[in-house]
mmCIF file of C-alpha atoms and ligand atoms in Angstrom:
data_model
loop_
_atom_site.group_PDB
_atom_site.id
_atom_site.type_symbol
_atom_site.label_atom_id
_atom_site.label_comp_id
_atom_site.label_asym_id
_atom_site.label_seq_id
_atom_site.Cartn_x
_atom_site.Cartn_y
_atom_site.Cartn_z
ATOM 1 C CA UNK A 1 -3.930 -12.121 -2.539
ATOM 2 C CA UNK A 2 -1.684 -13.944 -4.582
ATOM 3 C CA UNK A 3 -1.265 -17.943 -3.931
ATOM 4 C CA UNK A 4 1.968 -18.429 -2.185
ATOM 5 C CA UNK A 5 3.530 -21.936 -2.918
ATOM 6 C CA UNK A 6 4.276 -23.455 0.394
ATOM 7 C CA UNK A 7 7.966 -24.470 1.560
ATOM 8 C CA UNK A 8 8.861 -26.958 4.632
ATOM 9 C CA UNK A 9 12.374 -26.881 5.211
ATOM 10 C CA UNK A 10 14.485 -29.057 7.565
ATOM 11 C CA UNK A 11 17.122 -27.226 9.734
ATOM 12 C CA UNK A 12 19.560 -30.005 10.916
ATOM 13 C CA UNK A 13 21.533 -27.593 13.014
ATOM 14 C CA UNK A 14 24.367 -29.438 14.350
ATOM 15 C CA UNK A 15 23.675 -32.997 13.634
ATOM 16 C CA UNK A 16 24.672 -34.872 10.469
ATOM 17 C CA UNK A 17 27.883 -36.828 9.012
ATOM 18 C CA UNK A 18 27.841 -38.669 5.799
ATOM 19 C CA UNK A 19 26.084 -41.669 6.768
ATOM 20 C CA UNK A 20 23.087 -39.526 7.367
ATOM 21 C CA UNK A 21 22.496 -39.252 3.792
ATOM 22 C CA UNK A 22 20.442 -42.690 4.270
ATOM 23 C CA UNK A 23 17.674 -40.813 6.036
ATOM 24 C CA UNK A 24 17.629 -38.489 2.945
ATOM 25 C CA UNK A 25 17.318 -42.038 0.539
ATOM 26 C CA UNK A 26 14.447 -43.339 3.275
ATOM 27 C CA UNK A 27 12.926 -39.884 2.230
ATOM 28 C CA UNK A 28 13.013 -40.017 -1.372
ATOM 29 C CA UNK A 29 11.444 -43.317 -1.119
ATOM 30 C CA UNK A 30 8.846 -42.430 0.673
ATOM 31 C CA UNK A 31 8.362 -39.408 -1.623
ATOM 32 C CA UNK A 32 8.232 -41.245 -4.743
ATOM 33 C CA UNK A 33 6.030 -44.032 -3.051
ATOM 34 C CA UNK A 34 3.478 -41.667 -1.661
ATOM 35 C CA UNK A 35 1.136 -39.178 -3.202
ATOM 36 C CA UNK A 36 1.932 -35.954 -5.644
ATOM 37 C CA UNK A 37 2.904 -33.520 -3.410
ATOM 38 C CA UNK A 38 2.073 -29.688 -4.130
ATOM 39 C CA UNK A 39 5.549 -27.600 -2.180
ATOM 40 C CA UNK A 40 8.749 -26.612 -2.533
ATOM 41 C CA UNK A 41 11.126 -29.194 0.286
ATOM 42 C CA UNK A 42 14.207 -28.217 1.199
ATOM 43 C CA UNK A 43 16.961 -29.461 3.841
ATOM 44 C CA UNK A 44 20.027 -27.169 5.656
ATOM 45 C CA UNK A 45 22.621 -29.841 6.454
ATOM 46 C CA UNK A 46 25.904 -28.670 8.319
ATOM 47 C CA UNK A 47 28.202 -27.116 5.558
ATOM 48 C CA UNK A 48 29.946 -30.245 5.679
ATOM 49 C CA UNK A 49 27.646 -32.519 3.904
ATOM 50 C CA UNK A 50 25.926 -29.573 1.345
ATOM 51 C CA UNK A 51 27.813 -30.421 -1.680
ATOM 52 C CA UNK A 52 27.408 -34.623 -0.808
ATOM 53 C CA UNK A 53 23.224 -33.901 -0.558
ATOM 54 C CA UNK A 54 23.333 -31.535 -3.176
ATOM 55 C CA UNK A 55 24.710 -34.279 -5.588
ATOM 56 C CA UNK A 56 22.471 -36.799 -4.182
ATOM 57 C CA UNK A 57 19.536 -34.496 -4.826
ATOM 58 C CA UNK A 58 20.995 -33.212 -8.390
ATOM 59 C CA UNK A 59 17.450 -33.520 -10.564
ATOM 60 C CA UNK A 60 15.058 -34.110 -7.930
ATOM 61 C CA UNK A 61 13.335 -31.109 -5.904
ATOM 62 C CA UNK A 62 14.490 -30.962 -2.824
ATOM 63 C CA UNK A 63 16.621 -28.039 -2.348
ATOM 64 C CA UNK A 64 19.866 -27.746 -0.133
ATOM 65 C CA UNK A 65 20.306 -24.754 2.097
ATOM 66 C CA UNK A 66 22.974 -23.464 4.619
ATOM 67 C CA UNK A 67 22.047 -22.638 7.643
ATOM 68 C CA UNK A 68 24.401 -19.179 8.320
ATOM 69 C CA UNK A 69 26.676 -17.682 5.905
ATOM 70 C CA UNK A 70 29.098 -14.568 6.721
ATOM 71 C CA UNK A 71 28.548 -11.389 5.214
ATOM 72 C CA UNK A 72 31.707 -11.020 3.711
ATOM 73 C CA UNK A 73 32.274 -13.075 0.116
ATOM 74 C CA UNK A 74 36.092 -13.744 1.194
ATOM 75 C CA UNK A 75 38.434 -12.953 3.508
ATOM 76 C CA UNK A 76 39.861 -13.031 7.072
ATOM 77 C CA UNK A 77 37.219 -15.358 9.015
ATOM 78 C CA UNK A 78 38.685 -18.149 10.264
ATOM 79 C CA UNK A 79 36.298 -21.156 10.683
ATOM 80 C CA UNK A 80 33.220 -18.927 8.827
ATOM 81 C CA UNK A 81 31.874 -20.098 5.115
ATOM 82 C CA UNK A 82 30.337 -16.916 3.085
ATOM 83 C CA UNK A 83 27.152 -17.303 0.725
ATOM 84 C CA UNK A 84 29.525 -17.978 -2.152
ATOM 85 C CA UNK A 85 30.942 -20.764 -0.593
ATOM 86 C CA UNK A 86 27.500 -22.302 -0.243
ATOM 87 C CA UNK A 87 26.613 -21.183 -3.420
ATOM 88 C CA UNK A 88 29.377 -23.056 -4.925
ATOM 89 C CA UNK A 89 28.917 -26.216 -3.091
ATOM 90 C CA UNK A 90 25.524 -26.503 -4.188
ATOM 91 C CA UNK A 91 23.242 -24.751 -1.666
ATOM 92 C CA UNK A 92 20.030 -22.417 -3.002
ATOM 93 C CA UNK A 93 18.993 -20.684 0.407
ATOM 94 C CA UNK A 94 20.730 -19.696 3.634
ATOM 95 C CA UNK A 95 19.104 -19.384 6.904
ATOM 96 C CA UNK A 96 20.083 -16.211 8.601
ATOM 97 C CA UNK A 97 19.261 -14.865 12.270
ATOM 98 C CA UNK A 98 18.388 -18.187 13.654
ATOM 99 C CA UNK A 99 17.641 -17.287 17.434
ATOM 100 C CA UNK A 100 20.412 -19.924 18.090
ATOM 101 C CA UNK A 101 22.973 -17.933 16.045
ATOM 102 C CA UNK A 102 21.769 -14.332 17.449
ATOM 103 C CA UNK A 103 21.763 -16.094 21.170
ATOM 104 C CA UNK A 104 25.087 -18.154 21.102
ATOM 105 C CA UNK A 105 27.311 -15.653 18.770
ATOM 106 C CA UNK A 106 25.434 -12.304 19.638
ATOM 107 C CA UNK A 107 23.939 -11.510 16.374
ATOM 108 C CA UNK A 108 22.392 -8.386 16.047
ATOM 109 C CA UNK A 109 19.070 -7.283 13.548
ATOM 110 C CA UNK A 110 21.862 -5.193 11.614
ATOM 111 C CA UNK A 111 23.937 -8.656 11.484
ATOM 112 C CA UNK A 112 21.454 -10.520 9.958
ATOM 113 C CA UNK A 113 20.681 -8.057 7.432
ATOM 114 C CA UNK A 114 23.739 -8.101 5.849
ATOM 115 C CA UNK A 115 23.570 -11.710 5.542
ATOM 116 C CA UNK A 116 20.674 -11.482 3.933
ATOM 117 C CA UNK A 117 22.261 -9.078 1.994
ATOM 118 C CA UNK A 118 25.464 -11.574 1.203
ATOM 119 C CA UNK A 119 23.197 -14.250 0.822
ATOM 120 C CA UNK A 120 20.862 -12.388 -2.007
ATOM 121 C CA UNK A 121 24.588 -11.126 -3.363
ATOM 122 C CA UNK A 122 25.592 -15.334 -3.766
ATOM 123 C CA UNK A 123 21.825 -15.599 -5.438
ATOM 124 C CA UNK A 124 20.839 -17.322 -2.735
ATOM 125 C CA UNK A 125 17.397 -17.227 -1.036
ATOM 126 C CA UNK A 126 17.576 -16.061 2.656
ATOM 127 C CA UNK A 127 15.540 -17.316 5.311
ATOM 128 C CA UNK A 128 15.331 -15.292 7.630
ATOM 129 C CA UNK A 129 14.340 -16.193 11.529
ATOM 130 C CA UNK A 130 12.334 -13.680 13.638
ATOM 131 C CA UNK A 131 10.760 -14.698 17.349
ATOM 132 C CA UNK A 132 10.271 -13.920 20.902
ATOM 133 C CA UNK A 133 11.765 -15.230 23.967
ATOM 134 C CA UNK A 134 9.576 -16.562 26.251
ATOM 135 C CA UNK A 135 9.822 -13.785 28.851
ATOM 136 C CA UNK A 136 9.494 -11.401 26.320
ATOM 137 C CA UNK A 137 5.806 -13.423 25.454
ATOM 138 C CA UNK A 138 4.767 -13.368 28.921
ATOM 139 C CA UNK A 139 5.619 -9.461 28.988
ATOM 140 C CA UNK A 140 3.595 -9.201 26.144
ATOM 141 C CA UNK A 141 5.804 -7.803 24.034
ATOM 142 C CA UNK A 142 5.739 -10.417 20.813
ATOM 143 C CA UNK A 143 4.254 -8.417 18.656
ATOM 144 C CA UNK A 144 6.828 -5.570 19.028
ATOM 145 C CA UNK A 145 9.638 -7.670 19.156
ATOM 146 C CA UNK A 146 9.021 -9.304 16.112
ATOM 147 C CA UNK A 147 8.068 -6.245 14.234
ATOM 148 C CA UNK A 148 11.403 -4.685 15.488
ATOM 149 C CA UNK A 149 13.835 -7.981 14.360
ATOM 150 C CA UNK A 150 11.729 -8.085 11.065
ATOM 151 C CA UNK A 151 11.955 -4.172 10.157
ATOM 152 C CA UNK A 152 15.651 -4.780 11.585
ATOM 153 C CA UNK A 153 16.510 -7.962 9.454
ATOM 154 C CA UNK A 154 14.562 -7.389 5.823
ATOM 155 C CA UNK A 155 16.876 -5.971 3.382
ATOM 156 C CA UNK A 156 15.525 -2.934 1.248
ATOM 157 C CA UNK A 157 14.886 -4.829 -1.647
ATOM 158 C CA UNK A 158 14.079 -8.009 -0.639
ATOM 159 C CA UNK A 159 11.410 -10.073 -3.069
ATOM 160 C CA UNK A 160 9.072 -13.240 -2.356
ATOM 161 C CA UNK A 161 11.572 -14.770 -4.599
ATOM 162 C CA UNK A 162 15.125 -13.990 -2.417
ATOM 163 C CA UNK A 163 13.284 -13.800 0.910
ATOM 164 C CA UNK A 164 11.594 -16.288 3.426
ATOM 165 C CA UNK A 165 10.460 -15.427 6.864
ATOM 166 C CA UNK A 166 10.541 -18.157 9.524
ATOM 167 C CA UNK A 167 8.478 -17.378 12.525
ATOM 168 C CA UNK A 168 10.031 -19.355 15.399
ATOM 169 C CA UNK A 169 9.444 -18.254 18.912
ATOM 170 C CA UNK A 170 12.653 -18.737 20.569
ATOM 171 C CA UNK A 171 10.541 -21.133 23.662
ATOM 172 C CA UNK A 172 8.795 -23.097 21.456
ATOM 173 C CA UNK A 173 12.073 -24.466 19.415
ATOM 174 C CA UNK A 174 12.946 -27.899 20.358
ATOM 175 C CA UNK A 175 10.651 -27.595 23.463
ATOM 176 C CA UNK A 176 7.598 -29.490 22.439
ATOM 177 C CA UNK A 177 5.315 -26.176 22.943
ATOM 178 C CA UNK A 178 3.879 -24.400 20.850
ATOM 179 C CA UNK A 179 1.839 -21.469 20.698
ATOM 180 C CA UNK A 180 -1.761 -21.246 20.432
ATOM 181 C CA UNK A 181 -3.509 -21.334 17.099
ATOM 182 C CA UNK A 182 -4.811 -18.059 17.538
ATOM 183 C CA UNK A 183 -1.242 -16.824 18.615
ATOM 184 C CA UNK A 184 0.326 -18.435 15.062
ATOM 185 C CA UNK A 185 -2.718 -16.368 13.407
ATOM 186 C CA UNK A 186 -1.861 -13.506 14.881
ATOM 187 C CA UNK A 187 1.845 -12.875 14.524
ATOM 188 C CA UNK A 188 2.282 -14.395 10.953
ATOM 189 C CA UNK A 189 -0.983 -11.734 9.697
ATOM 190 C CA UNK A 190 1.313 -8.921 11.783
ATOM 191 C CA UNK A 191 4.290 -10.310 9.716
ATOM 192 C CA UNK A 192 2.504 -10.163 6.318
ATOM 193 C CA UNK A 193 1.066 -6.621 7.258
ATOM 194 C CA UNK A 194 4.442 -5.253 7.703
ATOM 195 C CA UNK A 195 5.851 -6.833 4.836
ATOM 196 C CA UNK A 196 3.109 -5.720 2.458
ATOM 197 C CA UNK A 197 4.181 -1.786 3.760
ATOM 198 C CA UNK A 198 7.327 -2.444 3.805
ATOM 199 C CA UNK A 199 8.093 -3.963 0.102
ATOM 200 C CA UNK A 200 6.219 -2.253 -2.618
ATOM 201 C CA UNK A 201 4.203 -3.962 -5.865
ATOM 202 C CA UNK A 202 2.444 -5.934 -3.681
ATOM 203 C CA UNK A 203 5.644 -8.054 -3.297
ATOM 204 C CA UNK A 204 5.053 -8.301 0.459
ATOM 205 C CA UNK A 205 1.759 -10.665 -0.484
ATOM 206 C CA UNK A 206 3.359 -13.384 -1.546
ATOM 207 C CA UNK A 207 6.716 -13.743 0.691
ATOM 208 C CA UNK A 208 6.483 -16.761 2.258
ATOM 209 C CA UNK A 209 6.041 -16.993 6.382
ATOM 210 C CA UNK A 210 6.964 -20.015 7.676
ATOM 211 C CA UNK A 211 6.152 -21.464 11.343
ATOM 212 C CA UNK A 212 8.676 -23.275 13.129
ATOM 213 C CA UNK A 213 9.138 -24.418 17.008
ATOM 214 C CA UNK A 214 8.225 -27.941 17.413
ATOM 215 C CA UNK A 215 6.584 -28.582 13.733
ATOM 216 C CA UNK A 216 6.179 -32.923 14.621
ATOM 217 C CA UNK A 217 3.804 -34.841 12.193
ATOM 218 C CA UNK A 218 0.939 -34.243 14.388
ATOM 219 C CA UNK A 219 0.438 -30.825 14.836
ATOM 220 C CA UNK A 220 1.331 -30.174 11.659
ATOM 221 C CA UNK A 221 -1.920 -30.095 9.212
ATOM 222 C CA UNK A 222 -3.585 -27.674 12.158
ATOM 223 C CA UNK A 223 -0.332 -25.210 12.184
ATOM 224 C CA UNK A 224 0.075 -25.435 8.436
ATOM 225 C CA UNK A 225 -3.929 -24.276 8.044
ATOM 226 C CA UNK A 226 -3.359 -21.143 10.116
ATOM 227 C CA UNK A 227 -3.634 -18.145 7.681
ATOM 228 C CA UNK A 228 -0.312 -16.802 6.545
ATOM 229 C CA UNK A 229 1.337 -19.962 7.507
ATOM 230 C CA UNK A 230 3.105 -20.783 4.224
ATOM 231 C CA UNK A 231 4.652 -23.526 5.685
ATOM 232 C CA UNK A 232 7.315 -24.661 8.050
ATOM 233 C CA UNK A 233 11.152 -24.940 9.315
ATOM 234 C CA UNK A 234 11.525 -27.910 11.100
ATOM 235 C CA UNK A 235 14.535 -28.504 12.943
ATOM 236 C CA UNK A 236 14.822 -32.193 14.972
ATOM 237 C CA UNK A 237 11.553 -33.518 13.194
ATOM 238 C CA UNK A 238 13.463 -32.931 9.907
ATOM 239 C CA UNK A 239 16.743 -35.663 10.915
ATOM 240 C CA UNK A 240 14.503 -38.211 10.569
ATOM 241 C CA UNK A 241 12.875 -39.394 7.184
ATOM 242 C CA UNK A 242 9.271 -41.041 8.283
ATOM 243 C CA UNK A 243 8.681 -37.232 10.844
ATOM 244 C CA UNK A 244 9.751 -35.259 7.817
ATOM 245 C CA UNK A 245 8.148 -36.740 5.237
ATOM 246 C CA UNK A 246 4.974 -36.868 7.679
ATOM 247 C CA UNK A 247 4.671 -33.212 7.669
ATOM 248 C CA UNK A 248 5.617 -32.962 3.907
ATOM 249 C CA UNK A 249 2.503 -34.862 3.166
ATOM 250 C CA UNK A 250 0.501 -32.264 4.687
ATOM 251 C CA UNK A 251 0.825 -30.585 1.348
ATOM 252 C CA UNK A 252 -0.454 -34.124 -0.686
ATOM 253 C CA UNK A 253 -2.907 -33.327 -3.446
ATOM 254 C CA UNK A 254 -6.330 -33.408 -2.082
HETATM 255 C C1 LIG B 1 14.442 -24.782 14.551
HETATM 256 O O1 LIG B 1 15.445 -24.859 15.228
HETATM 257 O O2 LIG B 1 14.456 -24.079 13.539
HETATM 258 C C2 LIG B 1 13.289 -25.549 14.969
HETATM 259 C C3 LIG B 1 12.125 -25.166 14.540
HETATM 260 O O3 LIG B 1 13.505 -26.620 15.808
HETATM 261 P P1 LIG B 1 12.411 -27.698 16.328
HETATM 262 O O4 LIG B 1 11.542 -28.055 15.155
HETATM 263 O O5 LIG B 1 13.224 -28.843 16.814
HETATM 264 O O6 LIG B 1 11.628 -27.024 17.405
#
């Protein structure tokens, strides 16, 4: 199995105006203070601040992602930013199929495919989000569910280096759960099964899976040790510096 270079993303959902960049400053100082650190980092503002972070962040590596994109480049979307426009104002990834966006605007597997699909078309890397509702857990039905949304969701030709999955069940986001250890195990090795059949030349291996659903600075060296976990997205640990950069350093050289 190929070594797959781990990624913790922040997802700041709705939350951010410019003064926030400060808590991206507090970061890089505690990144160039602290130990080498051995991931890729990357932070989803709103659209609104992508283009100020990305030009704070222009030569050091931490990315800038979107966190939705439409799946048309142009056209006749009011209020709705394509993976062009991301593209252009700096962004390298788009999250796609976040259960917040497929709850609150009704987006379908065949949705989020095509915004994969835009996003790969803007060269962008797509995260994409797969996870089960709680009552869908407690019906036992994970496993099928997230096979479904991920066979749903992956375009054709998707490659380790245009693709991300984010595991995040839907009850553990923002809830202070999370699932068992053996639970993480189990759906991210059903995740890299499927992706192993489903992309061929072994490009499947080395997609990254990340976990996400309550990722704090505590739990995260045990979740981030769970096989197949290449990592996290991190949504309200990630708005502040000192949480974010405390999972970061999972990933400090030994
Ligand atoms: C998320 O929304 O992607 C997320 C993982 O949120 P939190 O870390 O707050 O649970």
């Amino acid at each position: 199995m190929a070594a797959v270079r781990p990624l913790v993303a922040g997802n700041w959902k709705l939350n951010g105006l410019a003064k926030s960049m400060a808590e991206v400053d507090l970061l890089l100082e505690r990144i160039l203070a602290g130990a080498q650190l051995d991931l890729d980092i990357m932070i989803c503002p709103p659209a609104t601040l992508i283009r100020l972070m990305a030009d704070r962040l222009d030569g050091i590596p931490i990315a800038v992602g979107g966190q939705d994109c439409h799946m048309d480049a142009s056209g006749a979307h009011t209020g709705d930013i394509s993976a062009e426009m991301l593209a252009d104002a700096g962004a390298v990834a788009a999250i796609v199929g976040h259960s917040e966006r497929r709850a609150d605007h009704g987006e379908s597997d065949a949705i989020v495919k095509a915004k994969a699909e835009a996003g790969h078309r803007a060269g962008l890397t797509a995260i994409i989000c797969v996870g089960e509702t709680e009552a869908q857990r407690r019906a036992g039905d994970t496993l099928d569910v997230v096979s479904g949304q991920l066979a749903g969701s992956l375009p054709d030709n998707a490659s380790a280096s245009d693709t991300v999955i984010a595991y995040e069940p839907v009850w553990a986001i923002g809830t202070g759960l999370t699932p068992t250890e053996d639970d993480v195990a189990e759906v991210h090795g059903a995740i890299r099964s499927q992706l192993s059949e489903l992309l061929p030349g072994g490009e499947g291996d080395s997609v990254r899976i990340l976990y996400g659903g309550s990722v704090k600075p505590d739990n995260a060296a045990v979740l981030m040790a769970i096989d197949n976990v290449n990592g996290a997205l991190v949504g309200g640990a990630s708005l502040k510096a000192d949480d974010f950069y405390g999972i970061i350093e999972v990933y400090g050289a030994k």
